[in-house]
PDB file of C-alpha atoms in Angstrom:
ATOM      1  CA  ALA A   1     -17.275   4.965  11.598  1.00 31.00           C
ATOM      2  CA  ALA A   2     -15.218   8.145  11.455  1.00 33.00           C
ATOM      3  CA  SER A   3     -13.535   7.357  14.770  1.00 31.00           C
ATOM      4  CA  SER A   4     -12.208   4.059  13.395  1.00 30.00           C
ATOM      5  CA  TRP A   5      -9.647   5.908  11.273  1.00 28.00           C
ATOM      6  CA  THR A   6      -7.672   8.627  13.018  1.00 29.00           C
ATOM      7  CA  ALA A   7      -4.429  10.495  12.508  1.00 31.00           C
ATOM      8  CA  ALA A   8      -2.097  10.466  15.505  1.00 31.00           C
ATOM      9  CA  ALA A   9       0.112  13.343  16.622  1.00 33.00           C
ATOM     10  CA  VAL A  10       2.804  13.105  19.275  1.00 32.00           C
ATOM     11  CA  TRP A  11       3.184  16.185  21.477  1.00 34.00           C
ATOM     12  CA  SER A  12       6.053  17.056  23.761  1.00 39.00           C
ATOM     13  CA  ALA A  13       6.279  20.183  25.891  1.00 39.00           C
ATOM     14  CA  GLU A  14       9.710  19.414  27.349  1.00 45.00           C
ATOM     15  CA  GLY A  15      11.772  22.591  27.529  1.00 46.00           C
ATOM     16  CA  CYS A  16       8.944  24.679  26.062  1.00 41.00           C
ATOM     17  CA  THR A  17       7.556  27.597  28.063  1.00 43.00           C
ATOM     18  CA  GLY A  18       5.669  29.546  25.386  1.00 41.00           C
ATOM     19  CA  PRO A  19       1.871  29.713  25.127  1.00 37.00           C
ATOM     20  CA  LEU A  20       1.713  27.501  22.036  1.00 37.00           C
ATOM     21  CA  CYS A  21       3.986  24.671  23.118  1.00 38.00           C
ATOM     22  CA  ALA A  22       1.747  21.997  21.649  1.00 38.00           C
ATOM     23  CA  ALA A  23       2.505  23.025  18.076  1.00 38.00           C
ATOM     24  CA  PRO A  24       4.371  22.803  15.842  1.00 39.00           C
ATOM     25  CA  TRP A  25       7.430  21.592  17.727  1.00 35.00           C
ATOM     26  CA  ALA A  26       6.717  17.905  18.036  1.00 34.00           C
ATOM     27  CA  VAL A  27       4.467  16.973  15.127  1.00 38.00           C
ATOM     28  CA  ALA A  28       5.835  13.553  14.133  1.00 39.00           C
ATOM     29  CA  GLY A  29       8.930  14.340  16.225  1.00 42.00           C
ATOM     30  CA  GLN A  30      10.276  16.752  13.626  1.00 55.00           C
ATOM     31  CA  PRO A  31      11.491  20.044  15.255  1.00 76.00           C
ATOM     32  CA  ALA A  32      14.341  20.203  12.737  1.00 85.00           C
ATOM     33  CA  LEU A  33      16.411  22.610  10.657  1.00 89.00           C
ATOM     34  CA  ARG A  34      15.826  21.630   7.034  1.00 88.00           C
ATOM     35  CA  LEU A  35      17.444  22.787   3.817  1.00 90.00           C
ATOM     36  CA  ALA A  36      14.711  24.711   1.976  1.00 85.00           C
ATOM     37  CA  SER A  37      15.617  23.323  -1.449  1.00 85.00           C
ATOM     38  CA  ARG A  38      15.838  19.774  -0.048  1.00 86.00           C
ATOM     39  CA  PRO A  39      13.445  19.400   2.904  1.00 82.00           C
ATOM     40  CA  ASP A  40      14.545  15.786   3.272  1.00 84.00           C
ATOM     41  CA  LEU A  41      17.978  17.004   4.492  1.00 90.00           C
ATOM     42  CA  CYS A  42      18.428  18.201   8.094  1.00 91.00           C
ATOM     43  CA  VAL A  43      21.127  20.017  10.039  1.00 93.00           C
ATOM     44  CA  GLY A  44      22.286  18.338  13.218  1.00 91.00           C
ATOM     45  CA  ALA A  45      25.197  17.692  15.527  1.00 88.00           C
ATOM     46  CA  CYS A  46      27.877  15.681  13.715  1.00 86.00           C
ATOM     47  CA  ASN A  47      28.564  13.421  16.714  1.00 68.00           C
ATOM     48  CA  GLY A  48      31.911  12.254  15.406  1.00 60.00           C
ATOM     49  CA  ALA A  49      30.752  11.755  11.816  1.00 49.00           C
ATOM     50  CA  SER A  50      32.898  14.668  10.661  1.00 50.00           C
ATOM     51  CA  ALA A  51      35.614  17.019  11.792  1.00 53.00           C
ATOM     52  CA  GLY A  52      32.998  19.778  11.949  1.00 65.00           C
ATOM     53  CA  ALA A  53      30.403  20.441  14.627  1.00 87.00           C
ATOM     54  CA  LEU A  54      27.309  20.627  12.414  1.00 92.00           C
ATOM     55  CA  CYS A  55      26.424  18.329   9.523  1.00 93.00           C
ATOM     56  CA  LEU A  56      23.751  18.115   6.845  1.00 94.00           C
ATOM     57  CA  ARG A  57      22.363  14.640   6.276  1.00 93.00           C
ATOM     58  CA  GLU A  58      19.139  12.796   5.513  1.00 92.00           C
ATOM     59  CA  CYS A  59      16.447  13.644   8.054  1.00 87.00           C
ATOM     60  CA  ASP A  60      15.736  10.917  10.579  1.00 85.00           C
ATOM     61  CA  PRO A  61      13.177  11.583  13.361  1.00 77.00           C
ATOM     62  CA  GLY A  62      14.885   8.903  15.440  1.00 79.00           C
ATOM     63  CA  VAL A  63      18.166  10.829  15.645  1.00 85.00           C
ATOM     64  CA  ALA A  64      18.192  13.053  18.750  1.00 83.00           C
ATOM     65  CA  GLY A  65      21.101  15.047  17.325  1.00 87.00           C
ATOM     66  CA  GLN A  66      18.774  16.393  14.604  1.00 88.00           C
ATOM     67  CA  ARG A  67      15.904  17.380  16.867  1.00 84.00           C
ATOM     68  CA  LEU A  68      16.189  21.041  17.716  1.00 84.00           C
ATOM     69  CA  ALA A  69      15.538  22.038  21.330  1.00 82.00           C
ATOM     70  CA  ALA A  70      12.149  23.709  21.798  1.00 74.00           C
ATOM     71  CA  ASP A  71      13.661  27.012  22.986  1.00 78.00           C
ATOM     72  CA  ALA A  72      16.254  27.302  20.213  1.00 82.00           C
ATOM     73  CA  VAL A  73      14.522  29.814  17.964  1.00 81.00           C
ATOM     74  CA  ASP A  74      13.503  32.082  20.861  1.00 80.00           C
ATOM     75  CA  SER A  75      16.865  31.922  22.640  1.00 84.00           C
ATOM     76  CA  GLY A  76      19.076  32.088  19.557  1.00 86.00           C
ATOM     77  CA  ARG A  77      21.002  29.061  20.798  1.00 86.00           C
ATOM     78  CA  MET A  78      21.431  26.191  18.363  1.00 88.00           C
ATOM     79  CA  ARG A  79      20.940  23.301  20.757  1.00 86.00           C
ATOM     80  CA  PHE A  80      19.807  19.790  19.885  1.00 86.00           C
ATOM     81  CA  GLU A  81      18.377  17.057  22.081  1.00 83.00           C
ATOM     82  CA  SER A  82      21.781  15.357  21.929  1.00 80.00           C
ATOM     83  CA  PRO A  83      24.193  16.493  23.235  1.00 76.00           C
ATOM     84  CA  SER A  84      21.576  18.363  25.281  1.00 79.00           C
ATOM     85  CA  ALA A  85      24.034  20.396  27.379  1.00 82.00           C
ATOM     86  CA  ASP A  86      25.981  21.741  24.379  1.00 85.00           C
ATOM     87  CA  CYS A  87      25.204  24.497  21.900  1.00 87.00           C
ATOM     88  CA  ALA A  88      26.776  25.391  18.589  1.00 88.00           C
ATOM     89  CA  ALA A  89      29.264  28.203  19.222  1.00 88.00           C
ATOM     90  CA  VAL A  90      31.580  30.258  17.028  1.00 89.00           C
ATOM     91  CA  ALA A  91      35.277  30.927  17.517  1.00 85.00           C
ATOM     92  CA  SER A  92      37.995  32.669  15.531  1.00 82.00           C
ATOM     93  CA  GLY A  93      40.008  30.484  13.227  1.00 69.00           C
ATOM     94  CA  ALA A  94      39.147  28.057  10.479  1.00 55.00           C
ATOM     95  CA  ASP A  95      40.879  25.246   8.698  1.00 46.00           C
ATOM     96  CA  GLY A  96      40.840  27.112   5.418  1.00 40.00           C
ATOM     97  CA  GLY A  97      39.519  25.937   2.073  1.00 41.00           C
ATOM     98  CA  GLU A  98      35.846  26.245   1.181  1.00 45.00           C
ATOM     99  CA  ALA A  99      34.791  26.813   4.789  1.00 46.00           C
ATOM    100  CA  SER A 100      37.249  29.596   5.444  1.00 51.00           C
ATOM    101  CA  SER A 101      35.660  32.791   6.771  1.00 65.00           C
ATOM    102  CA  GLY A 102      37.926  33.391   9.742  1.00 80.00           C
ATOM    103  CA  PHE A 103      35.466  31.671  12.073  1.00 87.00           C
ATOM    104  CA  SER A 104      34.593  28.076  12.842  1.00 87.00           C
ATOM    105  CA  ILE A 105      31.651  26.348  14.528  1.00 89.00           C
ATOM    106  CA  HIS A 106      32.197  24.034  17.477  1.00 86.00           C
ATOM    107  CA  MET A 107      30.013  22.529  20.200  1.00 85.00           C
ATOM    108  CA  SER A 108      30.495  23.862  23.729  1.00 85.00           C
ATOM    109  CA  GLN A 109      28.539  24.210  26.946  1.00 85.00           C
ATOM    110  CA  CYS A 110      25.486  26.392  26.438  1.00 84.00           C
ATOM    111  CA  GLY A 111      25.878  29.901  27.823  1.00 76.00           C
ATOM    112  CA  ALA A 112      29.643  29.990  27.342  1.00 71.00           C
ATOM    113  CA  GLY A 113      29.305  32.740  24.727  1.00 67.00           C
ATOM    114  CA  GLY A 114      29.812  33.031  21.000  1.00 67.00           C
ATOM    115  CA  GLY A 115      26.770  31.039  20.106  1.00 71.00           C
ATOM    116  CA  GLU A 116      23.853  33.376  19.481  1.00 87.00           C
ATOM    117  CA  PHE A 117      22.284  32.885  16.053  1.00 92.00           C
ATOM    118  CA  SER A 118      19.436  34.790  14.419  1.00 92.00           C
ATOM    119  CA  PHE A 119      16.725  32.624  12.916  1.00 90.00           C
ATOM    120  CA  PRO A 120      14.567  33.874  10.028  1.00 87.00           C
ATOM    121  CA  GLU A 121      11.111  35.222  10.694  1.00 77.00           C
ATOM    122  CA  GLY A 122       8.306  33.348   9.008  1.00 69.00           C
ATOM    123  CA  GLY A 123      10.012  29.972   9.176  1.00 74.00           C
ATOM    124  CA  GLN A 124      12.270  30.247   6.120  1.00 80.00           C
ATOM    125  CA  GLY A 125      15.482  32.038   5.168  1.00 88.00           C
ATOM    126  CA  SER A 126      19.070  32.383   6.295  1.00 93.00           C
ATOM    127  CA  ILE A 127      20.421  31.656   9.781  1.00 94.00           C
ATOM    128  CA  THR A 128      22.947  34.335  10.666  1.00 94.00           C
ATOM    129  CA  TRP A 129      25.680  34.984  13.197  1.00 93.00           C
ATOM    130  CA  THR A 130      26.961  38.511  13.798  1.00 91.00           C
ATOM    131  CA  GLN A 131      30.066  39.900  15.459  1.00 86.00           C
ATOM    132  CA  GLY A 132      30.533  43.628  15.280  1.00 86.00           C
ATOM    133  CA  GLU A 133      29.946  44.710  11.705  1.00 87.00           C
ATOM    134  CA  GLU A 134      30.446  41.258  10.244  1.00 88.00           C
ATOM    135  CA  THR A 135      27.485  38.959   9.563  1.00 92.00           C
ATOM    136  CA  LEU A 136      27.944  35.406   8.319  1.00 94.00           C
ATOM    137  CA  CYS A 137      25.386  32.819   7.231  1.00 95.00           C
ATOM    138  CA  LEU A 138      25.053  29.159   8.065  1.00 95.00           C
ATOM    139  CA  SER A 139      25.944  27.293   4.863  1.00 96.00           C
ATOM    140  CA  ALA A 140      25.830  23.689   3.711  1.00 95.00           C
ATOM    141  CA  LEU A 141      29.118  22.765   2.032  1.00 94.00           C
ATOM    142  CA  GLY A 142      27.584  20.793  -0.820  1.00 93.00           C
ATOM    143  CA  MET A 143      25.041  17.987  -0.988  1.00 93.00           C
ATOM    144  CA  PRO A 144      25.571  14.729   0.910  1.00 93.00           C
ATOM    145  CA  ALA A 145      25.822  11.403  -0.863  1.00 92.00           C
ATOM    146  CA  GLU A 146      23.217   8.782   0.012  1.00 88.00           C
ATOM    147  CA  LYS A 147      23.524   7.897   3.715  1.00 87.00           C
ATOM    148  CA  GLY A 148      26.385  10.406   3.928  1.00 91.00           C
ATOM    149  CA  SER A 149      26.814  13.906   5.333  1.00 92.00           C
ATOM    150  CA  VAL A 150      28.526  17.212   4.582  1.00 93.00           C
ATOM    151  CA  ASP A 151      29.755  19.882   6.954  1.00 92.00           C
ATOM    152  CA  VAL A 152      27.797  23.026   7.743  1.00 93.00           C
ATOM    153  CA  ALA A 153      29.907  26.163   8.228  1.00 93.00           C
ATOM    154  CA  LEU A 154      29.760  29.956   8.360  1.00 93.00           C
ATOM    155  CA  LEU A 155      30.305  31.755   5.059  1.00 94.00           C
ATOM    156  CA  PRO A 156      29.660  35.264   3.731  1.00 94.00           C
ATOM    157  CA  CYS A 157      25.938  35.683   3.150  1.00 94.00           C
ATOM    158  CA  ASN A 158      24.591  35.234  -0.372  1.00 94.00           C
ATOM    159  CA  ALA A 159      20.855  35.837  -0.727  1.00 89.00           C
ATOM    160  CA  SER A 160      20.668  33.725  -3.899  1.00 90.00           C
ATOM    161  CA  SER A 161      22.456  30.693  -2.436  1.00 93.00           C
ATOM    162  CA  GLU A 162      20.251  27.650  -1.897  1.00 92.00           C
ATOM    163  CA  SER A 163      22.869  26.286   0.499  1.00 95.00           C
ATOM    164  CA  GLN A 164      22.050  29.135   2.926  1.00 95.00           C
ATOM    165  CA  ALA A 165      18.238  28.912   2.854  1.00 91.00           C
ATOM    166  CA  PHE A 166      16.697  26.845   5.660  1.00 91.00           C
ATOM    167  CA  LEU A 167      13.285  25.904   6.980  1.00 84.00           C
ATOM    168  CA  VAL A 168      13.117  26.392  10.739  1.00 84.00           C
ATOM    169  CA  PRO A 169      10.485  25.649  13.407  1.00 77.00           C
ATOM    170  CA  ARG A 170       8.367  28.633  14.275  1.00 66.00           C
ATOM    171  CA  SER A 171       8.868  30.577  17.449  1.00 62.00           C
ATOM    172  CA  ALA A 172       6.954  29.206  20.436  1.00 54.00           C
ATOM    173  CA  ASP A 173       5.177  32.544  20.830  1.00 55.00           C
ATOM    174  CA  GLY A 174       4.365  32.860  17.118  1.00 55.00           C
ATOM    175  CA  SER A 175       1.705  31.257  14.980  1.00 56.00           C
ATOM    176  CA  ALA A 176       1.021  27.649  15.907  1.00 58.00           C
ATOM    177  CA  PHE A 177       0.687  26.682  12.257  1.00 72.00           C
ATOM    178  CA  VAL A 178       0.154  27.910   8.726  1.00 80.00           C
ATOM    179  CA  GLY A 179      -2.363  25.706   6.950  1.00 88.00           C
ATOM    180  CA  VAL A 180      -3.708  25.237   3.439  1.00 93.00           C
ATOM    181  CA  ASN A 181      -6.697  23.271   2.187  1.00 95.00           C
ATOM    182  CA  LEU A 182      -6.061  20.589  -0.461  1.00 95.00           C
ATOM    183  CA  GLY A 183      -9.590  20.498  -1.808  1.00 93.00           C
ATOM    184  CA  GLY A 184     -10.528  18.978  -5.142  1.00 94.00           C
ATOM    185  CA  TRP A 185      -8.244  15.968  -4.720  1.00 96.00           C
ATOM    186  CA  LEU A 186      -9.945  13.124  -2.844  1.00 97.00           C
ATOM    187  CA  ILE A 187     -13.343  14.775  -3.126  1.00 96.00           C
ATOM    188  CA  LEU A 188     -13.774  16.274  -6.591  1.00 95.00           C
ATOM    189  CA  GLU A 189     -15.268  19.772  -6.836  1.00 93.00           C
ATOM    190  CA  ASP A 190     -16.466  21.274 -10.091  1.00 93.00           C
ATOM    191  CA  TRP A 191     -14.866  24.695  -9.675  1.00 93.00           C
ATOM    192  CA  MET A 192     -11.467  23.095  -9.106  1.00 92.00           C
ATOM    193  CA  LEU A 193     -11.791  20.938 -12.238  1.00 91.00           C
ATOM    194  CA  PRO A 194     -13.499  23.324 -14.662  1.00 91.00           C
ATOM    195  CA  ALA A 195     -12.535  21.534 -17.897  1.00 91.00           C
ATOM    196  CA  GLU A 196     -13.672  18.099 -16.753  1.00 92.00           C
ATOM    197  CA  MET A 197     -16.686  19.173 -14.721  1.00 93.00           C
ATOM    198  CA  GLN A 198     -17.866  22.783 -14.606  1.00 92.00           C
ATOM    199  CA  THR A 199     -17.872  23.464 -18.348  1.00 92.00           C
ATOM    200  CA  GLN A 200     -19.541  20.091 -18.942  1.00 92.00           C
ATOM    201  CA  GLY A 201     -22.431  20.872 -16.598  1.00 94.00           C
ATOM    202  CA  ILE A 202     -21.197  18.276 -14.066  1.00 95.00           C
ATOM    203  CA  HIS A 203     -21.330  19.549 -10.492  1.00 94.00           C
ATOM    204  CA  ASP A 204     -20.216  16.654  -8.272  1.00 95.00           C
ATOM    205  CA  GLU A 205     -18.013  13.559  -8.205  1.00 96.00           C
ATOM    206  CA  TYR A 206     -20.968  11.166  -8.309  1.00 96.00           C
ATOM    207  CA  SER A 207     -22.259  12.666 -11.571  1.00 96.00           C
ATOM    208  CA  LEU A 208     -18.804  12.638 -13.140  1.00 96.00           C
ATOM    209  CA  ILE A 209     -18.386   8.928 -12.407  1.00 97.00           C
ATOM    210  CA  GLN A 210     -21.819   8.220 -13.856  1.00 96.00           C
ATOM    211  CA  LYS A 211     -20.753   9.985 -17.057  1.00 95.00           C
ATOM    212  CA  TYR A 212     -17.930   7.447 -17.366  1.00 96.00           C
ATOM    213  CA  GLY A 213     -20.245   4.468 -16.844  1.00 97.00           C
ATOM    214  CA  GLY A 214     -20.309   4.114 -13.055  1.00 96.00           C
ATOM    215  CA  PRO A 215     -17.783   3.104 -10.378  1.00 97.00           C
ATOM    216  CA  GLU A 216     -17.030  -0.330 -11.835  1.00 96.00           C
ATOM    217  CA  ASP A 217     -16.476   0.900 -15.399  1.00 97.00           C
ATOM    218  CA  PRO A 218     -12.759   0.843 -16.429  1.00 97.00           C
ATOM    219  CA  ARG A 219     -13.111   4.339 -17.877  1.00 97.00           C
ATOM    220  CA  ALA A 220     -14.243   5.791 -14.549  1.00 97.00           C
ATOM    221  CA  GLN A 221     -11.559   3.905 -12.651  1.00 97.00           C
ATOM    222  CA  ALA A 222      -8.824   5.045 -15.042  1.00 97.00           C
ATOM    223  CA  PHE A 223      -9.942   8.673 -14.798  1.00 97.00           C
ATOM    224  CA  MET A 224     -10.048   8.678 -11.010  1.00 97.00           C
ATOM    225  CA  LYS A 225      -6.706   6.911 -10.587  1.00 97.00           C
ATOM    226  CA  ALA A 226      -5.019   9.353 -12.970  1.00 97.00           C
ATOM    227  CA  HIS A 227      -6.524  12.248 -11.015  1.00 97.00           C
ATOM    228  CA  TRP A 228      -5.478  10.874  -7.611  1.00 97.00           C
ATOM    229  CA  ASP A 229      -1.942  10.296  -8.883  1.00 97.00           C
ATOM    230  CA  SER A 230      -1.372  13.664 -10.571  1.00 96.00           C
ATOM    231  CA  PHE A 231      -3.373  16.228  -8.568  1.00 96.00           C
ATOM    232  CA  LEU A 232      -0.963  16.185  -5.602  1.00 96.00           C
ATOM    233  CA  ARG A 233       2.758  15.574  -6.132  1.00 96.00           C
ATOM    234  CA  PRO A 234       5.874  16.034  -3.918  1.00 93.00           C
ATOM    235  CA  GLU A 235       6.899  19.180  -5.785  1.00 92.00           C
ATOM    236  CA  HIS A 236       3.577  20.794  -4.860  1.00 93.00           C
ATOM    237  CA  LEU A 237       4.302  20.214  -1.183  1.00 92.00           C
ATOM    238  CA  ASP A 238       7.813  21.616  -1.647  1.00 86.00           C
ATOM    239  CA  VAL A 239       6.298  24.863  -2.940  1.00 85.00           C
ATOM    240  CA  LEU A 240       3.871  25.030  -0.020  1.00 87.00           C
ATOM    241  CA  ARG A 241       6.671  24.396   2.477  1.00 80.00           C
ATOM    242  CA  ARG A 242       8.771  27.173   0.966  1.00 75.00           C
ATOM    243  CA  PHE A 243       5.818  29.524   1.466  1.00 74.00           C
ATOM    244  CA  GLY A 244       5.838  28.553   5.142  1.00 74.00           C
ATOM    245  CA  ALA A 245       2.929  26.090   5.236  1.00 83.00           C
ATOM    246  CA  THR A 246       3.242  23.688   8.157  1.00 83.00           C
ATOM    247  CA  HIS A 247      -0.106  21.865   7.938  1.00 90.00           C
ATOM    248  CA  VAL A 248      -2.532  20.757   5.241  1.00 94.00           C
ATOM    249  CA  ARG A 249      -6.226  19.888   5.427  1.00 95.00           C
ATOM    250  CA  ILE A 250      -7.332  17.045   3.149  1.00 96.00           C
ATOM    251  CA  PRO A 251     -11.102  16.559   2.746  1.00 96.00           C
ATOM    252  CA  ILE A 252     -12.071  12.910   2.259  1.00 95.00           C
ATOM    253  CA  GLY A 253     -15.261  10.985   1.617  1.00 95.00           C
ATOM    254  CA  TYR A 254     -16.355   8.057   3.727  1.00 94.00           C
ATOM    255  CA  TRP A 255     -15.967   5.866   0.614  1.00 94.00           C
ATOM    256  CA  LEU A 256     -12.168   6.254   0.870  1.00 94.00           C
ATOM    257  CA  LEU A 257     -12.193   3.591   3.585  1.00 93.00           C
ATOM    258  CA  PRO A 258     -12.301   0.059   2.125  1.00 92.00           C
ATOM    259  CA  SER A 259     -14.439  -1.095   5.046  1.00 93.00           C
ATOM    260  CA  LEU A 260     -17.120   1.486   4.199  1.00 94.00           C
ATOM    261  CA  HIS A 261     -16.956   1.560   0.400  1.00 94.00           C
ATOM    262  CA  ASN A 262     -19.953   0.205  -1.456  1.00 95.00           C
ATOM    263  CA  ALA A 263     -20.037   0.451  -5.246  1.00 95.00           C
ATOM    264  CA  SER A 264     -23.798   0.970  -5.148  1.00 95.00           C
ATOM    265  CA  ASP A 265     -23.131   4.416  -3.612  1.00 96.00           C
ATOM    266  CA  GLY A 266     -21.606   5.449  -6.932  1.00 96.00           C
ATOM    267  CA  PHE A 267     -17.969   6.161  -6.017  1.00 97.00           C
ATOM    268  CA  VAL A 268     -14.764   4.562  -7.312  1.00 97.00           C
ATOM    269  CA  ALA A 269     -12.713   2.610  -4.764  1.00 96.00           C
ATOM    270  CA  GLY A 270      -8.953   2.806  -4.302  1.00 95.00           C
ATOM    271  CA  SER A 271      -8.031   6.312  -3.115  1.00 96.00           C
ATOM    272  CA  GLU A 272      -6.750   5.353   0.351  1.00 94.00           C
ATOM    273  CA  PRO A 273      -3.215   4.352  -0.832  1.00 95.00           C
ATOM    274  CA  TYR A 274      -2.817   7.797  -2.397  1.00 96.00           C
ATOM    275  CA  LEU A 275      -3.681   9.438   0.918  1.00 95.00           C
ATOM    276  CA  ARG A 276      -1.183   7.221   2.745  1.00 94.00           C
ATOM    277  CA  ARG A 277       1.460   8.126   0.162  1.00 95.00           C
ATOM    278  CA  ALA A 278       0.761  11.817   0.743  1.00 95.00           C
ATOM    279  CA  LEU A 279       1.135  11.370   4.514  1.00 93.00           C
ATOM    280  CA  VAL A 280       4.625   9.972   3.929  1.00 90.00           C
ATOM    281  CA  TRP A 281       5.517  12.939   1.708  1.00 91.00           C
ATOM    282  CA  LEU A 282       4.238  15.330   4.384  1.00 90.00           C
ATOM    283  CA  GLN A 283       6.204  13.645   7.147  1.00 85.00           C
ATOM    284  CA  GLN A 284       9.378  13.802   5.047  1.00 82.00           C
ATOM    285  CA  ARG A 285       8.907  17.584   4.886  1.00 83.00           C
ATOM    286  CA  GLY A 286       8.137  18.045   8.565  1.00 78.00           C
ATOM    287  CA  MET A 287       4.538  18.968   7.736  1.00 84.00           C
TER     288      MET A 287
END
């Protein structure tokens, strides 16, 4: 029965030579540079959408210009799958205005010079470029409108600026993943719900549902649906992502599957849509 419901992962080792190439580069096709405060926004090649070379727009796993090359973090070269032969490079001169720092970003053939960036350790922080004694940070120039984009430029570093904080794929020779367990959500545990369970002398989900009249009682159904809806929210995943979590473990009971649920077992039906909703939230955050 367990094998009838599986989660699929797509792996790609193209361009990856490190010992941990299977992860996390190609989970759901999302080896992307994301804005830490808005993980649904990704940096990518503008491809004619703007006068600049790099743009911030809504993440789309189908856009090759947003998928970072597997060797980018290790090599310091900001190269995307399209255009695959070009890297983001830096040259003197800027158009002025908000982006003015004396330097501008353009796309040129990889290895031509001027394009070595430093990515943050631990998967989150600023992406910097240094020449001599001057260090500048990759910066989003505002927030894009829906379906729109904004330029990404080099500006003086500001540690408190959300526009300079990014989530980046981990180095190929670093940790494969950072995981956290989301227990107490789809299988209730008394120590994670002390007010509703532990202090009431209730030690398992079955007993809690019986207290509310059984799995077909509206009181039990209302309690469980409220719990499923509120225990895990998008903002919780945002916090985990900012701490560097790349994977989550979600314990489930067999009764989650409609094909296996039987009310006589004592569990409330209807949790599967909440799991599917969470999988969408995770994919949107590259987790």
